[in-house]
XYZ file of C-alpha atoms in Angstrom:
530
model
C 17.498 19.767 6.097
C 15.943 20.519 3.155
C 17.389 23.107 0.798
C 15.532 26.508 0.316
C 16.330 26.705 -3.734
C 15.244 23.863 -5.849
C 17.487 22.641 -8.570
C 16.295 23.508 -11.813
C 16.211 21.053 -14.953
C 17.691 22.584 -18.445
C 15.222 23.197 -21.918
C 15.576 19.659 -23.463
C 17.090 18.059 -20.350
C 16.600 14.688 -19.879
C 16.335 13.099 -15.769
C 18.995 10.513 -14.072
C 17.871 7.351 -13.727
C 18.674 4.986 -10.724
C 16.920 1.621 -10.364
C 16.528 -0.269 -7.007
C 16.492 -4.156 -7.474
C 16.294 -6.529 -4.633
C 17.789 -10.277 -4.209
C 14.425 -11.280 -3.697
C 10.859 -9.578 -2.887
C 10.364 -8.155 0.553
C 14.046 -7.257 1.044
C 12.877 -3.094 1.633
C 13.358 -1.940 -2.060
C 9.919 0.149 -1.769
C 11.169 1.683 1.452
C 14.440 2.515 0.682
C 13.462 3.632 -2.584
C 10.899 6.153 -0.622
C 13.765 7.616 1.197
C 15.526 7.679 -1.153
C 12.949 9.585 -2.907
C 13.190 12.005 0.056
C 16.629 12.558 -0.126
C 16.613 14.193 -3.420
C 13.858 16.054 -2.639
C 15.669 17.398 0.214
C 18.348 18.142 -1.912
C 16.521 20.607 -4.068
C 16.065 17.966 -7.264
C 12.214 17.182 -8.770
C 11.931 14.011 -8.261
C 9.606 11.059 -9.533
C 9.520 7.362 -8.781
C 8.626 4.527 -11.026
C 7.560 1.117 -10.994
C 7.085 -0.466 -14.608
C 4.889 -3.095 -13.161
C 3.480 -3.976 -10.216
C 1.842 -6.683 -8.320
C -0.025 -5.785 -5.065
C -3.796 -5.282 -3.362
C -2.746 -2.562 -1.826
C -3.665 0.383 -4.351
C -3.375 3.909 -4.535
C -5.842 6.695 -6.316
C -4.123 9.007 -8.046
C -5.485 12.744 -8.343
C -7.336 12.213 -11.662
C -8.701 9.298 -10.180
C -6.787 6.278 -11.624
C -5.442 3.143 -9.657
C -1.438 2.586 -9.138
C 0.512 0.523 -6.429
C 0.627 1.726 -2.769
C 4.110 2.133 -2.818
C 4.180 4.312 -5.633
C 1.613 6.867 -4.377
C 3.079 6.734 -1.391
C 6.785 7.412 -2.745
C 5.345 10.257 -4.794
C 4.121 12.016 -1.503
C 7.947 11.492 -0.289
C 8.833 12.999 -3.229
C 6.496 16.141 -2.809
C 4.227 15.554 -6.009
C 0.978 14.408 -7.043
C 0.893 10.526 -8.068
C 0.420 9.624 -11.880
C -0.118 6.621 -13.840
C 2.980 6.902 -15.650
C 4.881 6.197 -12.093
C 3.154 2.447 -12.550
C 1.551 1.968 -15.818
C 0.831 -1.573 -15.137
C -0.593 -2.857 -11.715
C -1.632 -6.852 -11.804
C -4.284 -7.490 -8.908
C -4.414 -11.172 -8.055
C -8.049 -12.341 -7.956
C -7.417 -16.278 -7.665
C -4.372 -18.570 -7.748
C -2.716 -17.741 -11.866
C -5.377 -15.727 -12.407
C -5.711 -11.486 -12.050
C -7.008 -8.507 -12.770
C -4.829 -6.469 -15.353
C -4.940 -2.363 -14.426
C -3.121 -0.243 -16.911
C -2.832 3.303 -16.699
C -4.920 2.883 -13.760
C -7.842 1.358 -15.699
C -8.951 -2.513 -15.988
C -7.905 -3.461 -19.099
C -8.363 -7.928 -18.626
C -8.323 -10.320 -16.445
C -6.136 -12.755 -17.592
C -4.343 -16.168 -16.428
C -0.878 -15.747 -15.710
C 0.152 -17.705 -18.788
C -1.614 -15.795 -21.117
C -0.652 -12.388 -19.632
C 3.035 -13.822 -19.430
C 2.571 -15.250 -23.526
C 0.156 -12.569 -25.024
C 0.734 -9.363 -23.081
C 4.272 -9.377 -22.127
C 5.450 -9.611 -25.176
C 3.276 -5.817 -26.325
C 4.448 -3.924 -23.141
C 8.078 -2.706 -23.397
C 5.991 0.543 -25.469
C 3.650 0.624 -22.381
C 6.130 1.121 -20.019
C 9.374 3.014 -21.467
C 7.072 5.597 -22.792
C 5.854 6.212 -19.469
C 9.260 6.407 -18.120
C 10.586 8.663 -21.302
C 7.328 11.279 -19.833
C 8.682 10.793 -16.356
C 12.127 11.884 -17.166
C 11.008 14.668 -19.277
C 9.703 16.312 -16.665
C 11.711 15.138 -13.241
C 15.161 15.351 -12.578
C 15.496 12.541 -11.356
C 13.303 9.413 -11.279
C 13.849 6.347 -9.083
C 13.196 2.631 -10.643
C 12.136 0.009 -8.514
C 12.422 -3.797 -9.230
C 10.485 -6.817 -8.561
C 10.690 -9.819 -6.557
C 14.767 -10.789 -7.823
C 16.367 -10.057 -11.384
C 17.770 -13.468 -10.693
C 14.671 -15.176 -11.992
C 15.936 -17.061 -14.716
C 12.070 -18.419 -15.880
C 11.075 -14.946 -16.293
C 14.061 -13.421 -18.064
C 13.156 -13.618 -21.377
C 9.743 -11.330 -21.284
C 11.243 -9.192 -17.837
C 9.762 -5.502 -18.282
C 10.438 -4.499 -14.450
C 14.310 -6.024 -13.225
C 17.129 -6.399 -15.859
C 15.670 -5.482 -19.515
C 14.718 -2.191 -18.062
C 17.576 -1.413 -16.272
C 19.166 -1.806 -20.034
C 16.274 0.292 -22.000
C 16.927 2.825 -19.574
C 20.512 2.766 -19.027
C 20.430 3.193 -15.924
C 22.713 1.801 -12.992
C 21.657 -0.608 -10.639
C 22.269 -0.884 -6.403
C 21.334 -4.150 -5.647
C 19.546 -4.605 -1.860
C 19.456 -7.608 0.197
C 18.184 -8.404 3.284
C 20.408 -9.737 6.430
C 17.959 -10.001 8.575
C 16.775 -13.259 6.867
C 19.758 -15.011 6.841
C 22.476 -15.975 4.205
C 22.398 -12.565 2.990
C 26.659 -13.340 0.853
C 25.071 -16.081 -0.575
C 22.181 -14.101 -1.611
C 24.547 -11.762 -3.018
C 27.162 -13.579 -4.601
C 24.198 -16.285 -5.965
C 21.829 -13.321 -7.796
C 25.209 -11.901 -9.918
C 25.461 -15.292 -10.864
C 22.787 -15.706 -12.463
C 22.712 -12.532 -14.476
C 24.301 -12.290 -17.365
C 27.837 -10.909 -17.995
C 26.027 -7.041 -19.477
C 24.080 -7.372 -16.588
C 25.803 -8.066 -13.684
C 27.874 -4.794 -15.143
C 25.147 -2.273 -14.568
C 25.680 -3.133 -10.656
C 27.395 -0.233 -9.397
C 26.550 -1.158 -5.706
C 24.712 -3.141 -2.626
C 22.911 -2.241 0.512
C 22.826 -4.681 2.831
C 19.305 -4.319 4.867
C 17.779 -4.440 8.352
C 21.288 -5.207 10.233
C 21.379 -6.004 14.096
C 23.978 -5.742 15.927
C 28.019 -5.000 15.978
C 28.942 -3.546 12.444
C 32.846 -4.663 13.158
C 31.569 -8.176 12.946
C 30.294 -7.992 9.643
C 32.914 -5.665 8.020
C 35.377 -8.811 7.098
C 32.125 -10.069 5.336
C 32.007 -6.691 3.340
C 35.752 -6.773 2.342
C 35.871 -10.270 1.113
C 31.830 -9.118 -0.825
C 34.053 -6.571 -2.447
C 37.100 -8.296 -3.639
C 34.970 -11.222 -4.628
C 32.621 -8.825 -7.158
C 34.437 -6.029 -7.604
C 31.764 -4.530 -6.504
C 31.388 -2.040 -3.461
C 28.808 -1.741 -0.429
C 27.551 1.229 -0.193
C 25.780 0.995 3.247
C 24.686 -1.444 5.895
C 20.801 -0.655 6.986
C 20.079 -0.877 10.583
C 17.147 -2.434 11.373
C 14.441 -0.132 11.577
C 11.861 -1.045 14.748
C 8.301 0.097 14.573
C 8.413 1.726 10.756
C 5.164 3.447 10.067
C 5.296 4.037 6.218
C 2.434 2.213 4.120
C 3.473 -0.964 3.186
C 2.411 -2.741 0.261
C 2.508 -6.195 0.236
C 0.731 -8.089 2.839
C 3.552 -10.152 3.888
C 4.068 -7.607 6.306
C 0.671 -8.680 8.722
C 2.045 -12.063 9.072
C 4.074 -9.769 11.820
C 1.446 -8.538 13.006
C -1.487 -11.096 12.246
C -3.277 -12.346 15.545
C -0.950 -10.963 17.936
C -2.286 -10.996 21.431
C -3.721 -7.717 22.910
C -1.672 -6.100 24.855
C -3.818 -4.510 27.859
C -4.669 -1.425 25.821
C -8.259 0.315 26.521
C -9.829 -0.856 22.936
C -9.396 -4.143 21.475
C -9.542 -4.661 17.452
C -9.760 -7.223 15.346
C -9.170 -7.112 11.862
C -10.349 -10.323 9.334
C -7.309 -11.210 7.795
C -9.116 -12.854 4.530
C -6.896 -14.053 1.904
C -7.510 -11.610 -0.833
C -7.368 -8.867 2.179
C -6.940 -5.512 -0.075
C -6.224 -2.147 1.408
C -5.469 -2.923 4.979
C -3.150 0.100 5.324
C -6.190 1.682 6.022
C -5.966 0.452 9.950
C -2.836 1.602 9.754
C -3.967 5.251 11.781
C -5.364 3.216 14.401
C -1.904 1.116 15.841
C -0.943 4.915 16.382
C -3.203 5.416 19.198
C -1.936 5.150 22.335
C -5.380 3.291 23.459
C -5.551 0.474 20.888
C -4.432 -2.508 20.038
C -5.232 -3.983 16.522
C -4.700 -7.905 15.761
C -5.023 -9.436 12.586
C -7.048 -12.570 12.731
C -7.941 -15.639 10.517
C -9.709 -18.115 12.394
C -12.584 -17.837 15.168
C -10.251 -19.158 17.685
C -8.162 -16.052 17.630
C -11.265 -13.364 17.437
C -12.852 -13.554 20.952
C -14.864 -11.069 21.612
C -12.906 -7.892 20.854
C -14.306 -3.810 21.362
C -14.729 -3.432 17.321
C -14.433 -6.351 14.447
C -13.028 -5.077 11.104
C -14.033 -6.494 7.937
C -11.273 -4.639 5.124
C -11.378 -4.642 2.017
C -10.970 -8.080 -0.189
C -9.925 -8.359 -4.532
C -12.289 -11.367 -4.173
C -14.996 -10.627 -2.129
C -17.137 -13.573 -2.269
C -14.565 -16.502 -2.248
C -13.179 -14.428 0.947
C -16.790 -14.099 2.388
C -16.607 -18.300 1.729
C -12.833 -18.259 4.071
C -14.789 -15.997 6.437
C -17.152 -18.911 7.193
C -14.860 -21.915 6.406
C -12.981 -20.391 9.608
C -16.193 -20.211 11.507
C -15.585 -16.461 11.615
C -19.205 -15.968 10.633
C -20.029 -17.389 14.125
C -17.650 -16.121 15.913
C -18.906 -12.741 15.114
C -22.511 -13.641 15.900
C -21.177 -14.541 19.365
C -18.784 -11.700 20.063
C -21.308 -8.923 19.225
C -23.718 -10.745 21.455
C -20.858 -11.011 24.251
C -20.134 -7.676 23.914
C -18.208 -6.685 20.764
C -19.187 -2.879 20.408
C -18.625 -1.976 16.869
C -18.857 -4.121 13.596
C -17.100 -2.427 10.399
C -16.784 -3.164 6.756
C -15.025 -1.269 4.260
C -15.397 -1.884 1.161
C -15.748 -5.607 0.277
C -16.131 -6.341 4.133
C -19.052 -3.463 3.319
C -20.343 -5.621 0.739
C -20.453 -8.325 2.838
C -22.417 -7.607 5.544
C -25.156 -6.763 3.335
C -27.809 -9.505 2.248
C -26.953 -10.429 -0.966
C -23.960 -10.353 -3.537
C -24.292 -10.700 -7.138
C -21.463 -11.276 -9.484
C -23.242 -11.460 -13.276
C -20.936 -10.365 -15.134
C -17.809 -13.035 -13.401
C -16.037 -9.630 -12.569
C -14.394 -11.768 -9.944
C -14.169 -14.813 -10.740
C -14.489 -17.690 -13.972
C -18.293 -17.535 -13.976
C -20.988 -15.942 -13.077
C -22.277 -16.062 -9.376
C -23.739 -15.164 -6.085
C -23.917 -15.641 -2.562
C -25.398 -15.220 0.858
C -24.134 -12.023 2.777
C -23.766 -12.089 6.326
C -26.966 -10.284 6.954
C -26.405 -7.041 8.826
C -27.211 -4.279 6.802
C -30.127 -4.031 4.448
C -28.308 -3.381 1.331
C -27.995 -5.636 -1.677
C -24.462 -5.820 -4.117
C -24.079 -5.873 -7.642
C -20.795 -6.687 -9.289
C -20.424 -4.691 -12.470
C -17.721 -4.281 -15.691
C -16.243 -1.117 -14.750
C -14.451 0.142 -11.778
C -15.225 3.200 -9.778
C -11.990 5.012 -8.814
C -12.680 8.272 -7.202
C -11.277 10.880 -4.381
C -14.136 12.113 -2.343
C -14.742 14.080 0.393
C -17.463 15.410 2.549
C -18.870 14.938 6.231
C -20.408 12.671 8.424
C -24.165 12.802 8.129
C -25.487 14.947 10.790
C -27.295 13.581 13.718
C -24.816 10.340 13.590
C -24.314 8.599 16.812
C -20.623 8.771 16.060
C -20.309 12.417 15.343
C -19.330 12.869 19.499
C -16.903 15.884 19.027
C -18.278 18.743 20.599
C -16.085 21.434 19.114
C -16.822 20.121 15.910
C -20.861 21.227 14.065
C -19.784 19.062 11.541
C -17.025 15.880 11.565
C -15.298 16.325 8.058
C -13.642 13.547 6.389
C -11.964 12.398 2.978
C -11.327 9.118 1.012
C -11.107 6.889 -1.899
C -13.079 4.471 -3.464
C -11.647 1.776 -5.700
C -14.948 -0.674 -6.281
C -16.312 -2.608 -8.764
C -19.800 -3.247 -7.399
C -23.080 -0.893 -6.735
C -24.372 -1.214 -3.140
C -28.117 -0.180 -2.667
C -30.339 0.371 0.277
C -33.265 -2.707 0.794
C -35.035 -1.179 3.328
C -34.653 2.351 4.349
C -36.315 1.872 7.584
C -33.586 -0.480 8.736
C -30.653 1.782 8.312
C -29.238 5.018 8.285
C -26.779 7.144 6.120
C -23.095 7.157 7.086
C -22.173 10.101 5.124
C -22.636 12.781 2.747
C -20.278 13.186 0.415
C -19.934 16.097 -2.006
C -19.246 15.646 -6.372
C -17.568 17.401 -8.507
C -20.837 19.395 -9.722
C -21.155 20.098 -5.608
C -24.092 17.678 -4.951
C -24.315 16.123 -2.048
C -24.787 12.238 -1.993
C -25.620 9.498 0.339
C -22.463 7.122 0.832
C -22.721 3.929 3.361
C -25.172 2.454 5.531
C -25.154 1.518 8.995
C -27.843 0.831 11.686
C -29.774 2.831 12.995
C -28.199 3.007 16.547
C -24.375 3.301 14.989
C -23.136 0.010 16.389
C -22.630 -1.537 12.675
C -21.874 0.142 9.309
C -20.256 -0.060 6.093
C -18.691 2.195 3.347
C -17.061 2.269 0.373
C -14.465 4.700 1.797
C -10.256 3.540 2.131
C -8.482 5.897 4.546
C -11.824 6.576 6.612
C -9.600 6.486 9.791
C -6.889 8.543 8.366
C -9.300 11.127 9.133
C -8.437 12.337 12.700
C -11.389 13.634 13.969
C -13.367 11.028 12.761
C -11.210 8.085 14.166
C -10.933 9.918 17.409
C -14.871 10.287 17.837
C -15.273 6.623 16.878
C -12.936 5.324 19.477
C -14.292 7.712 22.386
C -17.358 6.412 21.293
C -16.462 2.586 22.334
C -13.935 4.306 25.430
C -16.899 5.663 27.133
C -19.553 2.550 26.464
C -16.801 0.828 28.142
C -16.985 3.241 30.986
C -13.746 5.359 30.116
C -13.484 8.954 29.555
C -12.592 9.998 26.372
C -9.347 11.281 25.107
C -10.876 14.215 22.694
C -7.434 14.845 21.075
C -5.267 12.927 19.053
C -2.285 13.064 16.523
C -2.155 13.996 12.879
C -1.524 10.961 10.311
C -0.753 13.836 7.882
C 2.567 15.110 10.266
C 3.438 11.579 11.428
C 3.402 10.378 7.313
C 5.968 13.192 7.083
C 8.297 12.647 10.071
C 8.732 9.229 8.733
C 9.762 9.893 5.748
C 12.251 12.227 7.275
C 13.418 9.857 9.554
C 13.754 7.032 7.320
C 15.779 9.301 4.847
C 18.290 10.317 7.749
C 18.982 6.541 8.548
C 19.998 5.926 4.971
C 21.774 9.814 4.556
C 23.815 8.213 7.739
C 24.689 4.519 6.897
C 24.734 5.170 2.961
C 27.106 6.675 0.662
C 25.200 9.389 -0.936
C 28.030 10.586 -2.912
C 29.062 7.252 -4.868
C 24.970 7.325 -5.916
C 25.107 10.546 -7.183
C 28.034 10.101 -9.275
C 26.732 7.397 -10.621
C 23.940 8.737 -11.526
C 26.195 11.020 -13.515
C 24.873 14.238 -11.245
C 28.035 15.999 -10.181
C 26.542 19.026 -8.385
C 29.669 20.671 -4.979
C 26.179 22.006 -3.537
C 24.898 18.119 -2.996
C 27.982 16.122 -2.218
C-alpha cells in the first residue's frame, strides 16, 4: 500500500544509489529493477531509474520528444514520473551485424562499427553518463542503476561505462541477479565474482536468485553453502512469474512466443518476426484480449492464412523487407489475403514497406546508398532522410473510416509515437484514404497514414496504435463480425492493467526479498520504511 506522505529530500541532498547487475543478459534485471522502482515509490521516496547505456530496438519517447530504452520509460512510469534522457543518455540501435546507430540524449549522434564506437567513443563517455546520473540524484531520492549483459566480461572491462566502473564512479552497492531457471545458476554465481576484481567483487552486498520453480527447502542447502562460500548473503529467491505483462525490451523474449500455434481463439494474428523487428511491444495490448491469439512468425510455412498479418516496425527496413521475401513471406501474404486474411497492417517500417518504393540516399541504414522494391499495397513512396522524427502525437481517426465501428463514440480518439527516419508520401490520392488526423503543437490538424480505400490494408507511422482501447476494440469487432461473430463492444484498459502489474510484480519481490538489508545498504535508515 502506498504511503499517503511522500518522503521529502533535504536543500543540497544528494539520492542513494543502488545498481542492479545480472550474471548475464536476460536474467530479469529490467524487471526487477521496475519493481523495484515501485517499491520505493510506494514507500513515499522520488524515485528515478538509470541505465548509462543501452542496447535495444525497443525504444521509448520521452515527453520532450527524445528516444531512450523501453525499459527505462517504462521503469519511470513505475516510478510515477515523466521519462528523461538523463535516465539513458546513450541508447546503441543495432542496424547490421558490428554496426549501429548511436542515440545520445535521445538524438542520433553516428552510426558507427562496434570497434570504432568501442576505440573512439568509449573512451569520451564516462562525462556523458555520470553527469547525467549526478542530475538524476540531484533531484530523486533515490535512483536505481541497471547493468548490462554480465560485469564478468573480461574483453570489455577496460572501457565498461554501464557494469563495474560505474558501480565505482558512483559508489554505489551492487545485488547481483541470476537466473535459475536456466540452469547452473551456483556456478553462475560463484564463476562472475571470480572474475571481478578483488574492489569489485566488494561492492556486492547481495544476490537474487530469479524465476525459481518449485520446493524452496530443496534449494536452501544451495543458499547456505552460496553464503559461506562468498561471504556474501541471498537476499531473495524469485518465483517464477507466469504470464508477466510488463514491456519487455529485448526481443529474446518472442522466441517464447514466436510462431506458436493458435489456440482456437475467435481472431487469428500473425506478426512478421523480421530480424531487425523494432517496437513489437506494440502488439503487446492485443494478447490481452480474450478473443485473440497473436503468433510471431518468420517463414511462410508458419503464416497460413491468419484474420490480420502484422508487419512491425524494423531498425533496417529494407534488408528486413529482403528476409521478408527470402522466407517467401511476400507470397505467402499474396495468398493468405486472397484465402481470406482480413486485415493487412504495417507500422512503421512494415508501413514503409507496403508502399511502392523505398529510397535510402543518404545510407541512413545501411553502408551505401540504396533502394528497393516495396511490396506494392499502398500508393505511397519512402524516403530515408539524416534526421529522425521523434514525436508524441495525438488526435482521432479520420471520420468516415470503415474502422471507426463504435457507436457511442462521434469520434474514435487515439495517441502515439513516432520514432522514424524516413518521409512517406501519397502517389496517388485516388487509391487511398487517410488513416488519421492528428493534431500539432500549433493545433493543426494533419493527415497521418494511408490505407485503402475499403479499410482492409493500412499503414502508419504510429507505435502504441493498439494501446488505444477504443481503437483496438473497433478494429477487432471489425474482423469478429466479417467473420460472422458479434462483437464484444467493451474491453479492458492497458492504462489500469500497466499499473496492476507493476503492483503485482512489486508484491512478489516485497514477499520473497529482504527489503530491509537493501535499504540499509543503501545507507537509508528511515523506522517508517523498515
Amino acid at each position: 500500500m502506498e504511503k499517503s506522505e511522500s518522503h521529502v529530500m533535504k536543500e543540497g541532498s544528494y539520492g542513494s544509489v543502488l545498481m542492479l547487475q545480472g550474471t548475464a543478459s536476460d536474467v530479469g534485471k529490467s524487471v526487477i529493477t521496475t519493481a523495484l522502482c515501485r517499491i520505493f515509490k510506494q514507500d513515499g521516496y522520488r524515485t528515478a531509474p538509470y541505465k548509462s547505456q543501452n542496447m535495444a530496438l525497443n525504444s521509448y519517447v520521452t515527453e520532450d520528444e527524445k528516444e531512450i530504452g523501453r525499459a527505462q520509460g517504462v521503469q519511470a512510469e513505475a516510478c510515477g514520473i515523466q521519462a528523461t534522457t538523463d535516465m539513458n543518455p546513450i541508447l546503441i540501435k543495432p542496424v547490421k551485424d558490428m554496426f549501429s546507430q548511436i542515440v545520445v540524449h535521445g538524438e542520433p549522434f553516428q552510426q558507427m562499427s562496434a570497434t570504432d564506437y568501442r576505440n573512439l567513443f568509449l573512451p569520451y563517455a564516462k562525462d556523458i553518463v555520470m553527469d547525467a546520473l549526478d542530475r538524476l540524484r540531484k533531484q530523486y531520492d533515490v535512483v536505481l542503476m541497471e547493468g548490462a549483459g554480465s560485469p564478468a566480461e573480461i574483453n570489455l572491462k577496460s572501457n565498461d561505462i554501464v557494469n563495474m566502473n560505474l558501480a565505482g564512479w558512483a559508489d554505489s552497492p551492487v545485488l547481483l541477479i541470476a537466473d535459475i531457471d536456466r540452469g547452473g545458476v551456483f556456478a553462475f554465481i560463484v564463476g562472475t565474482l571470480e572474475l571481478l576484481e578483488p574492489h569489485e567483487r566488494q561492492r556486492v552486498k547481495g544476490f537474487i536468485i530469479n524465476k525459481f520453480r518449485g520446493d524452496i527447502t530443496l534449494l536452501e542447502p544451495g543458499l547456505t553453502w552460496l553464503t559461506e562460500r562468498t561471504g556474501i548473503p541471498v537476499l531473495g529467491v524469485l518465483p517464477f512469474i507466469d504470464e508477466l505483462k510488463i514491456e519487455a525490451e529485448d526481443s529474446v523474449v518472442l522466441e517464447t512466443l514466436g510462431q506458436k500455434v493458435a489456440d482456437q481463439r475467435e481472431i487469428d494474428i500473425a506478426v512478421i518476426q523480421y530480424p531487425r523487428i523494432s517496437n513489437f511491444t506494440d502488439f503487446d495490448p492485443l494478447r490481452e484480449e480474450k478473443d485473440v491469439s497473436v503468433r510471431y512468425v518468420r517463414s511462410n510455412a508458419d503464416l497460413g492464412s491468419p484474420d490480420a498479418i502484422i508487419l512491425p516496425g524494423t531498425k533496417d527496413t529494407i534488408g528486413d523487407l529482403e528476409f521478408l521475401r527470402m522466407q517467401g513471406l511476400d507470397e505467402g501474404i499474396v495468398e493468405a489475403m486472397r484465402s481470406g486474411t482480413q486485415q493487412l497492417v504495417g507500422i512503421c517500417g512494415g508501413y514503409q514497406m507496403l508502399g511502392e518504393m523505398l529510397i535510402d540516399p543518404y545510407a541512413v541504414e545501411g553502408s551505401e546508398p540504396r533502394s528497393a522494391e516495396g511490396l506494392n499495397y499502398l500508393a505511397v513512396s519512402t524516403t530515408f532522410l539524416k534526421e529522425k522524427t521523434t514525436v508524441r502525437v495525438q488526435g482521432t481517426l479520420a471520420v468516415g473510416h470503415p474502422l471507426a465501428l463504435d457507436p457511442q463514440q462521434s469520434v474514435t480518439p487515439i495517441e502515439g509515437y513516432e520514432i522514424h527516419m524516413g518521409v512517406t508520401r501519397c502517389l496517388n490520392k485516388n487509391n487511398v484514404a487517410t488513416l488519421f488526423q492528428l493534431e500539432r503543437i500549433t493545433g493543426e490538424l494533419v493527415d497521418e497514414g494511408w490505407g485503402t480505400v475499403d479499410g482492409r490494408t493500412w499503414g502508419t507511422y504510429l507505435h502504441g496504435i493498439f494501446h488505444n482501447d477504443t481503437f483496438r476494440r473497433s478494429w477487432l469487432d471489425d474482423i469478429r463480425m466479417k467473420k460472422g461473430f458479434k462483437p464484444l463492444r467493451k474491453t479492458y484498459s492497458s492504462n489500469v492493467l500497466k499499473e496492476k502489474e507493476f503492483d503485482r510484480i512489486a508484491e512478489v519481490v516485497r514477499n520473497h526479498v529482504d527489503m530491509k538489508q537493501i535499504y540499509n545498504m543503501m545507507g537509508i535508515i528511515d523506522s517508517n520504511k523498515q
